[in-house]
mmCIF file of C-alpha atoms in Angstrom:
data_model
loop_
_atom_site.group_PDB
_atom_site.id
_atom_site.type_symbol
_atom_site.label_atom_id
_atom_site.label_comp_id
_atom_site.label_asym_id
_atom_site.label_seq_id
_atom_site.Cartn_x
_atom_site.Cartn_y
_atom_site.Cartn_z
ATOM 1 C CA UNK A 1 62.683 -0.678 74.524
ATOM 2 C CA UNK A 2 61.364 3.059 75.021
ATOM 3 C CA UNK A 3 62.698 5.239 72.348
ATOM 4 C CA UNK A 4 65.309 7.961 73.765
ATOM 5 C CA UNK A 5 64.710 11.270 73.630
ATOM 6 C CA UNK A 6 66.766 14.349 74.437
ATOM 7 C CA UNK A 7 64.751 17.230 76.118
ATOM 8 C CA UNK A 8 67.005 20.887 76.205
ATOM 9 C CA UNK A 9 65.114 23.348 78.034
ATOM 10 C CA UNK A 10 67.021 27.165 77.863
ATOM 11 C CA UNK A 11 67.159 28.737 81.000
ATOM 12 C CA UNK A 12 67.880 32.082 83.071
ATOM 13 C CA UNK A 13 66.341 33.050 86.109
ATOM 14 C CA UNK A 14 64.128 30.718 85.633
ATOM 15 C CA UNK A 15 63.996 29.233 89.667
ATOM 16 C CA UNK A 16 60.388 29.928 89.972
ATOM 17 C CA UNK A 17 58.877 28.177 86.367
ATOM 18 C CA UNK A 18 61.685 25.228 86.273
ATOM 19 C CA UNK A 19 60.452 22.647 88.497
ATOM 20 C CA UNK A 20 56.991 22.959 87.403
ATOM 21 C CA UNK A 21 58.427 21.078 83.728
ATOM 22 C CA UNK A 22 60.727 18.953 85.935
ATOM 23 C CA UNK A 23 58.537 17.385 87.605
ATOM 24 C CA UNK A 24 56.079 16.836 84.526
ATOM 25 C CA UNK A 25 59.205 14.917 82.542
ATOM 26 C CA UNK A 26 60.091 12.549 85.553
ATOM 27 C CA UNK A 27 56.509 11.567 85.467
ATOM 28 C CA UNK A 28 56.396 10.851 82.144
ATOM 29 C CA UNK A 29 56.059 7.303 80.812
ATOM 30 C CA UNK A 30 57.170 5.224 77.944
ATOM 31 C CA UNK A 31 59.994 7.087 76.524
ATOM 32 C CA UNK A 32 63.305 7.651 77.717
ATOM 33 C CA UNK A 33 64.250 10.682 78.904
ATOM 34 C CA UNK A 34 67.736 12.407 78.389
ATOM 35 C CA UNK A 35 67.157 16.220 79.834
ATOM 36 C CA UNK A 36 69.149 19.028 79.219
ATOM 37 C CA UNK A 37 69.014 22.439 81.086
ATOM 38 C CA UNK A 38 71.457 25.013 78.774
ATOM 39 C CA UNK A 39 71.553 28.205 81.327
ATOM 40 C CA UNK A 40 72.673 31.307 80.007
ATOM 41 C CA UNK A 41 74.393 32.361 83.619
ATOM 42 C CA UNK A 42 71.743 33.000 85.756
ATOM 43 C CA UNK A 43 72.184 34.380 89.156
ATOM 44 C CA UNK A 44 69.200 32.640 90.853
ATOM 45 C CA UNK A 45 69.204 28.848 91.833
ATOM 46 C CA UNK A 46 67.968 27.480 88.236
ATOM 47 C CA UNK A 47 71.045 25.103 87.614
ATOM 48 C CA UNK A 48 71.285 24.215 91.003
ATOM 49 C CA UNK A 49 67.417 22.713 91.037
ATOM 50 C CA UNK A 50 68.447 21.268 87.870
ATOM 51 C CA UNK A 51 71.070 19.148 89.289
ATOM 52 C CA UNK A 52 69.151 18.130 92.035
ATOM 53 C CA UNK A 53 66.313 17.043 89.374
ATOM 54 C CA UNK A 54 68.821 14.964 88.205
ATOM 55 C CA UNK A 55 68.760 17.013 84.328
ATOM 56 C CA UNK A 56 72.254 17.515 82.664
ATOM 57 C CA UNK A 57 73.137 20.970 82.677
ATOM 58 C CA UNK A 58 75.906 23.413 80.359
ATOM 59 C CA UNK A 59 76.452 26.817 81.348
ATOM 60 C CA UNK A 60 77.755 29.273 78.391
ATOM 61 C CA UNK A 61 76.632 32.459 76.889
ATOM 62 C CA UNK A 62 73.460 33.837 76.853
ATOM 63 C CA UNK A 63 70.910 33.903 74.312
ATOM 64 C CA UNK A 64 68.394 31.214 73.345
ATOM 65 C CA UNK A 65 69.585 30.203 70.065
ATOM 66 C CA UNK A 66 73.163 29.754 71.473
ATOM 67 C CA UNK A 67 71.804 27.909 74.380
ATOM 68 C CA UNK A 68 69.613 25.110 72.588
ATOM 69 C CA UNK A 69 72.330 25.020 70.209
ATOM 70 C CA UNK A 70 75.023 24.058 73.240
ATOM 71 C CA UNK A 71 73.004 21.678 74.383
ATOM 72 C CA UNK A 72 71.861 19.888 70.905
ATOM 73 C CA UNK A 73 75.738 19.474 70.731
ATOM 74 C CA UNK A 74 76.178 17.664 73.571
ATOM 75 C CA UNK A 75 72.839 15.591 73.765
ATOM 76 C CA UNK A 76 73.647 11.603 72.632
ATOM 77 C CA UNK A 77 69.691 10.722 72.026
ATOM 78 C CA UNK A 78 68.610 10.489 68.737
ATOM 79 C CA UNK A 79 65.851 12.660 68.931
ATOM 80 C CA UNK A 80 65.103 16.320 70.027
ATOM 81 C CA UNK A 81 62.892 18.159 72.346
ATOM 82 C CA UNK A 82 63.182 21.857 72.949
ATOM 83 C CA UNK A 83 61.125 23.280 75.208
ATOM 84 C CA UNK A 84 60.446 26.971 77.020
ATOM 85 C CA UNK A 85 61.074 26.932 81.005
ATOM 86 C CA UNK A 86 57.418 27.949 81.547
ATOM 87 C CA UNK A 87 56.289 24.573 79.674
ATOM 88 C CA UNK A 88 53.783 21.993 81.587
ATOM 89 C CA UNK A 89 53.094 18.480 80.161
ATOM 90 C CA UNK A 90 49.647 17.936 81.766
ATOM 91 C CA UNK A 91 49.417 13.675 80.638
ATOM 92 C CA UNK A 92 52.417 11.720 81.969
ATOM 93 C CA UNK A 93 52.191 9.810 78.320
ATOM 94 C CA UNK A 94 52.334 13.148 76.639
ATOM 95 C CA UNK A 95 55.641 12.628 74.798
ATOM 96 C CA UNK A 96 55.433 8.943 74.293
ATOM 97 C CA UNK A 97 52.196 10.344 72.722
ATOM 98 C CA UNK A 98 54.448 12.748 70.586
ATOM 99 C CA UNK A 99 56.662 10.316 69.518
ATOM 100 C CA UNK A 100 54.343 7.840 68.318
ATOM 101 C CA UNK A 101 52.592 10.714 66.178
ATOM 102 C CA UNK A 102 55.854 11.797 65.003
ATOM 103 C CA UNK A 103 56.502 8.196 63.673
ATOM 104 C CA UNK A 104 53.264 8.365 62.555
ATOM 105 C CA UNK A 105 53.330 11.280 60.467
ATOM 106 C CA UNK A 106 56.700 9.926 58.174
ATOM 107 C CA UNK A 107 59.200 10.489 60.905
ATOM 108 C CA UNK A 108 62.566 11.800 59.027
ATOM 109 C CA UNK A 109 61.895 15.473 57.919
ATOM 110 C CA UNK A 110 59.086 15.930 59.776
ATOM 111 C CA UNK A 111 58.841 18.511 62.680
ATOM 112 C CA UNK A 112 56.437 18.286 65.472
ATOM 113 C CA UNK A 113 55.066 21.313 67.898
ATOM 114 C CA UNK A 114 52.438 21.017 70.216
ATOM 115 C CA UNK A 115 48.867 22.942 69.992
ATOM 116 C CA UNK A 116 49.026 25.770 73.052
ATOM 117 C CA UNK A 117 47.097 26.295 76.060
ATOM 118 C CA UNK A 118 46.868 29.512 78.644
ATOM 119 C CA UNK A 119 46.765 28.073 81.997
ATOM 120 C CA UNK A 120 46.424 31.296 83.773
ATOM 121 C CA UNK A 121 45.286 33.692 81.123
ATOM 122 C CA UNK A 122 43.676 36.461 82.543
ATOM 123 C CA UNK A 123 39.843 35.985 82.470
ATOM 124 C CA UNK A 124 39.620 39.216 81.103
ATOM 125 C CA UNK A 125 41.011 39.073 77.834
ATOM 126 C CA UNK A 126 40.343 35.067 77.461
ATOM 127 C CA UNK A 127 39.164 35.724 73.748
ATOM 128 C CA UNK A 128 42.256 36.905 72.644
ATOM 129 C CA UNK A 129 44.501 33.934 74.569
ATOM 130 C CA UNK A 130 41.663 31.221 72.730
ATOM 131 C CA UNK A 131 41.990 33.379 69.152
ATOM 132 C CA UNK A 132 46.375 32.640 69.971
ATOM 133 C CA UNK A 133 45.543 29.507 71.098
ATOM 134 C CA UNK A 134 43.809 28.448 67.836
ATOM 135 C CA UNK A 135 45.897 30.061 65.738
ATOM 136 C CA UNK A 136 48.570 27.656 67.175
ATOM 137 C CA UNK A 137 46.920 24.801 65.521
ATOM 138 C CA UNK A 138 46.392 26.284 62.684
ATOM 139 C CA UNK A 139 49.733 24.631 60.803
ATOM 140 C CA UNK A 140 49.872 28.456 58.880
ATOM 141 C CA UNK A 141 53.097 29.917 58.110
ATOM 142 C CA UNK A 142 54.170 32.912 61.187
ATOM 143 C CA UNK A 143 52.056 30.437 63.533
ATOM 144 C CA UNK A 144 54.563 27.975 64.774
ATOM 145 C CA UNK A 145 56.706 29.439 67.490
ATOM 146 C CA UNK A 146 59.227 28.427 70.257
ATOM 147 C CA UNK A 147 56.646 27.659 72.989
ATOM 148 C CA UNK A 148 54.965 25.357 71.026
ATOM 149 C CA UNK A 149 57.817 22.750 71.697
ATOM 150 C CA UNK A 150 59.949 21.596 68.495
ATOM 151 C CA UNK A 151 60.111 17.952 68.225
ATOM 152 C CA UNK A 152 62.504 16.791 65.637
ATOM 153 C CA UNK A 153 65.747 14.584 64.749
ATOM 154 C CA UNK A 154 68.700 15.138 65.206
ATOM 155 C CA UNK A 155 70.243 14.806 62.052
ATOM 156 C CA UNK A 156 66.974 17.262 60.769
ATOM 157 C CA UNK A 157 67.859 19.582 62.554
ATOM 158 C CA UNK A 158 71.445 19.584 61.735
ATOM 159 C CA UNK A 159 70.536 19.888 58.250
ATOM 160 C CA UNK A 160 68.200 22.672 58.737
ATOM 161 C CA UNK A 161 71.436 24.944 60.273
ATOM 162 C CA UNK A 162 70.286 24.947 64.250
ATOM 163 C CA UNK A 163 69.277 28.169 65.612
ATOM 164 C CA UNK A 164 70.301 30.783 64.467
ATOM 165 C CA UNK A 165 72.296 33.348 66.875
ATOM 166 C CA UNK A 166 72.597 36.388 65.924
ATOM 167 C CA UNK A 167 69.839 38.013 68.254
ATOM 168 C CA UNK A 168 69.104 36.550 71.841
ATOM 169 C CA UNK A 169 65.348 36.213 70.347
ATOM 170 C CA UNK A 170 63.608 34.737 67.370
ATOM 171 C CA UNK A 171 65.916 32.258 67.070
ATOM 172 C CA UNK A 172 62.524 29.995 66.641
ATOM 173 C CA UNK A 173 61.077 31.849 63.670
ATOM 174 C CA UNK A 174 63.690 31.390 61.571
ATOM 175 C CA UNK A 175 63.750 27.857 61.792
ATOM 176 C CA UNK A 176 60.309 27.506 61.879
ATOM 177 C CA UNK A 177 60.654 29.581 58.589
ATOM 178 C CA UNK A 178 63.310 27.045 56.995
ATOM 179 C CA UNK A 179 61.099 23.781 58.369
ATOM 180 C CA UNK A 180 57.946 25.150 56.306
ATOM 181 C CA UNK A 181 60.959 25.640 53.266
ATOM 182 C CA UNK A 182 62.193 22.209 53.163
ATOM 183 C CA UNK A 183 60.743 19.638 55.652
ATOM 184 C CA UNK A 184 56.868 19.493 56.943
ATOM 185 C CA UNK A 185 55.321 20.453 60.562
ATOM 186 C CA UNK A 186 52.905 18.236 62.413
ATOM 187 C CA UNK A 187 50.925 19.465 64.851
ATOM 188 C CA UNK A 188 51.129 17.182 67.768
ATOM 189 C CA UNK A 189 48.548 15.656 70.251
ATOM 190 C CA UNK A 190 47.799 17.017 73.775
ATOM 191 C CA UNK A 191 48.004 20.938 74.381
ATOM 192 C CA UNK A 192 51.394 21.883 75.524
ATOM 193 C CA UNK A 193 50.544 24.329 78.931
ATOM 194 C CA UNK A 194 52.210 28.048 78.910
ATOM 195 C CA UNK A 195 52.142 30.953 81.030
ATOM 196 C CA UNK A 196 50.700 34.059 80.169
ATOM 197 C CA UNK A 197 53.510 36.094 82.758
ATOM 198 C CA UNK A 198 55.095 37.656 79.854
ATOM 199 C CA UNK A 199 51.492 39.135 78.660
ATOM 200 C CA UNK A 200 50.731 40.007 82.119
ATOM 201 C CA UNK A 201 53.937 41.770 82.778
ATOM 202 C CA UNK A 202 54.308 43.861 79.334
ATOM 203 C CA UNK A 203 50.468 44.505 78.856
ATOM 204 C CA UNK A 204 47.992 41.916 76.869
ATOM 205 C CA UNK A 205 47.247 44.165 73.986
ATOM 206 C CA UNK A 206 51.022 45.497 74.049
ATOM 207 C CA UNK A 207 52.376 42.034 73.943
ATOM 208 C CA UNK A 208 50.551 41.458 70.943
ATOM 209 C CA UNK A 209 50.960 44.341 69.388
ATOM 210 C CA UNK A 210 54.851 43.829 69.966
ATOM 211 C CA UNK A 211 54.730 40.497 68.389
ATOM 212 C CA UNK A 212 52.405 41.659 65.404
ATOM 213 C CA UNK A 213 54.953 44.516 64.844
ATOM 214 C CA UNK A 214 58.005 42.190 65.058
ATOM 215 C CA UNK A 215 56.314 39.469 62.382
ATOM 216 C CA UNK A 216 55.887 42.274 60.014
ATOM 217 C CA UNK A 217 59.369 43.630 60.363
ATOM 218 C CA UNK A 218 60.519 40.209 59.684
ATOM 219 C CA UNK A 219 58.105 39.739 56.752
ATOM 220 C CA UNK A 220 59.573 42.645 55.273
ATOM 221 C CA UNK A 221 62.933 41.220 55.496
ATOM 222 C CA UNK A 222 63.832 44.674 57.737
ATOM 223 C CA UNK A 223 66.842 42.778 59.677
ATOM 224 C CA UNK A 224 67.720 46.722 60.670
ATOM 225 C CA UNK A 225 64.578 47.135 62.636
ATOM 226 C CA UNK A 226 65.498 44.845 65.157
ATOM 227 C CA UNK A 227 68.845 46.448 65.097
ATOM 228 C CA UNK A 228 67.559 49.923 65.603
ATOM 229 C CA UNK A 229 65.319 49.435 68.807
ATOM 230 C CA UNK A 230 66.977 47.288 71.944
ATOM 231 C CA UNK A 231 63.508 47.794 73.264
ATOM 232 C CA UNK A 232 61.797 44.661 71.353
ATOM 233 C CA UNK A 233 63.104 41.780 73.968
ATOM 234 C CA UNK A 234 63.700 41.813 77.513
ATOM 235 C CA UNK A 235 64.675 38.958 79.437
ATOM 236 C CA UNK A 236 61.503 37.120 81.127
ATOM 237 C CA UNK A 237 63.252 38.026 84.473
ATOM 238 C CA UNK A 238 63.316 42.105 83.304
ATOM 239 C CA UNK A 239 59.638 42.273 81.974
ATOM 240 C CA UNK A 240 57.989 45.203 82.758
ATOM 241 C CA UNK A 241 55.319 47.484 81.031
ATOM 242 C CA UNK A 242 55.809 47.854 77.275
ATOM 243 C CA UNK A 243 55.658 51.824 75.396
ATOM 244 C CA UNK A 244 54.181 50.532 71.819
ATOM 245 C CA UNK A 245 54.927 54.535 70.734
ATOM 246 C CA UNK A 246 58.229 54.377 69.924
ATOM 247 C CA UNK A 247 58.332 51.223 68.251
ATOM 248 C CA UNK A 248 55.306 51.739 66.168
ATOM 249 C CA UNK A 249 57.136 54.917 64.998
ATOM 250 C CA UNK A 250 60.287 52.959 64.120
ATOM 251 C CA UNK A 251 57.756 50.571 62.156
ATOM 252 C CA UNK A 252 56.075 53.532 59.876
ATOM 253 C CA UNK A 253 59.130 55.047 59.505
ATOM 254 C CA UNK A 254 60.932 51.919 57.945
ATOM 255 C CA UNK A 255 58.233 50.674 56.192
ATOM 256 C CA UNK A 256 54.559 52.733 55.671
ATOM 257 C CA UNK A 257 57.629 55.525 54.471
ATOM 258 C CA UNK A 258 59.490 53.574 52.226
ATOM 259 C CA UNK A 259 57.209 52.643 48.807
ATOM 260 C CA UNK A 260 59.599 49.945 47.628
ATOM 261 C CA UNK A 261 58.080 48.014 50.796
ATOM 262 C CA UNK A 262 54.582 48.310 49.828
ATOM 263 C CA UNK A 263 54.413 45.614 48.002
ATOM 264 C CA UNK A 264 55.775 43.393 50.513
ATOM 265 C CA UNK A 265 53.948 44.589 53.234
ATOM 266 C CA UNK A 266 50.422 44.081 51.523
ATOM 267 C CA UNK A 267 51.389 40.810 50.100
ATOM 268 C CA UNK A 268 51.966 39.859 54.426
ATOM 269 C CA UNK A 269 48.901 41.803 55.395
ATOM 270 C CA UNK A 270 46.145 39.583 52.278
ATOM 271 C CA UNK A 271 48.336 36.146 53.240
ATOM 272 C CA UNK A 272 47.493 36.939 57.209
ATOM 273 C CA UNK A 273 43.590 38.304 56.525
ATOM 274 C CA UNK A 274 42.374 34.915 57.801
ATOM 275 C CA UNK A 275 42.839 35.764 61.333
ATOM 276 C CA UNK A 276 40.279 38.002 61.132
ATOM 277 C CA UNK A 277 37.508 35.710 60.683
ATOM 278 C CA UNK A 278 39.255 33.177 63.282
ATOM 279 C CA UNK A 279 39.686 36.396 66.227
ATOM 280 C CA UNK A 280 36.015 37.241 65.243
ATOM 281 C CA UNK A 281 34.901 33.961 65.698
ATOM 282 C CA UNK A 282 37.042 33.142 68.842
ATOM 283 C CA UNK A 283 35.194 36.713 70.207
ATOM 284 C CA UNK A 284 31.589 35.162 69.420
ATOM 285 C CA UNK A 285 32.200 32.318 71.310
ATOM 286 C CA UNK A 286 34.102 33.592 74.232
ATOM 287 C CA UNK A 287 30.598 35.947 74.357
ATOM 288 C CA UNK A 288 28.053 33.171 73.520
ATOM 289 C CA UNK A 289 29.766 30.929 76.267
#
């Protein structure tokens, strides 16, 4: 018998990227599929193409961690897939492929996430989607995010606390924080496909430079810097061009100004110096090829 598996999938506005990653799970082979859409009240037609796609849907407040979270609690299979709306599963055996190297890899406490590929990343700035792309399988602490998939068990991820919900975003780096704590990540087979929309919307080097900023804040254990700026997530539906100004002020002022962070924030910046080498070398290559 195929082993049963329980894909939630968070959701709002998301009419245009959904079918794309409903269509890749009903071709998928081997494995049992149990799929969850958790909207977060979208105005747009995502739970209705849902329903038709024949996934199980909850509607509820807004905000990914509270979303996944909804529909963890409702799920009945004993294992877990969460996935981002912009997903694509290019092999129909992808997750029975998952699965088997989940086993594989001890099974109970282990978490899986998939290595990530650009689909349409801007040809322009392809070095810096392949030096993201191979930092995803890397396996490095700050590496492992959301829309890399999290494949896990149920009772895992119960242990581990869920998602947390206090902000509608990083939700996934905490608990990628707590699985590198107390259980082990394997990187799984077959590149998970992503958009680059949200890059393309905000600004590729603003994007970054966002997420750079907001890794450091968290490093720092600065909970009041996402507090003090509203400007640090915007729904995918209300991306628009990102001002890295005012949010590289808030960073000095909370942390290059405050000495008793120093210490913190150079013990982040020598335990993150080997992206250098891997950007430089992703750079050589993309020029080479």
């Amino acid at each position: 018998m195929p082993p049963r598996l329980a894909v939630i999938i968070p959701t709002f506005n998301e009419a245009q990227a959904l079918p794309g990653l409903l269509e890749d799970l009903a071709r998928q082979t081997g494995v049992r599929l149990e799929i969850w859409v958790s909207d977060g009240g979208s105005t747009d037609d995502t739970v209705i193409i849902a329903r038709r796609a024949g996934a199980q849907t909850t509607v509820g407040r807004a905000g990914r961690g509270a979303q996944m979270n909804r529909a963890h609690a409702l799920a009945r299979a004993p294992m877990r897939l969460f996935l981002h709306a912009d997903s694509r599963l290019p092999r129909a055996d992808q997750l029975q492929r998952a699965l088997r190297a989940w086993q594989d890899a001890g099974g109970r406490g282990v978490a899986g996430h998939f290595p990530l590929h650009f689909a349409d990343a801007p040809a322009e700035h392809r070095h810096l989607f392949a030096f993201m792309e191979a930092k995803t399988r890397s396996g490095r602490p700050g590496t492992v995010h959301g829309d890399q998939g999290l494949l896990i068990h149920r009772a895992d991820f119960d242990a581990l606390g869920g998602y947390r919900e206090q902000l509608p975003y990083f939700e996934d780096v905490y608990l990628s924080d707590a699985i590198f704590r107390s259980a082990r990540w394997q990187l799984l087979p077959d590149a998970l496909h992503t958009s680059a929309r949200r890059f393309v919307r905000e600004g590729v080097r603003q994007r970054y430079a966002l997420m750079a900023v907001m890794m450091t804040a968290h490093a720092l254990g600065d909970d009041g810097f996402f507090a003090a700026s509203d400007a640090l997530y915007r729904r995918q539906d209300q991306a628009q061009a990102l001002s890295m100004k005012p949010l590289l002020s808030l960073l000095v002022e909370r942390t290059v100004r405050q000495p008793r962070r120093w210490p913190k924030l150079l013990a982040y910046a020598l335990q993150n110096a080997w992206q250098l080498p891997l950007m430089l070398r992703c750079r050589l290559t993309d020029r080479s090829g």
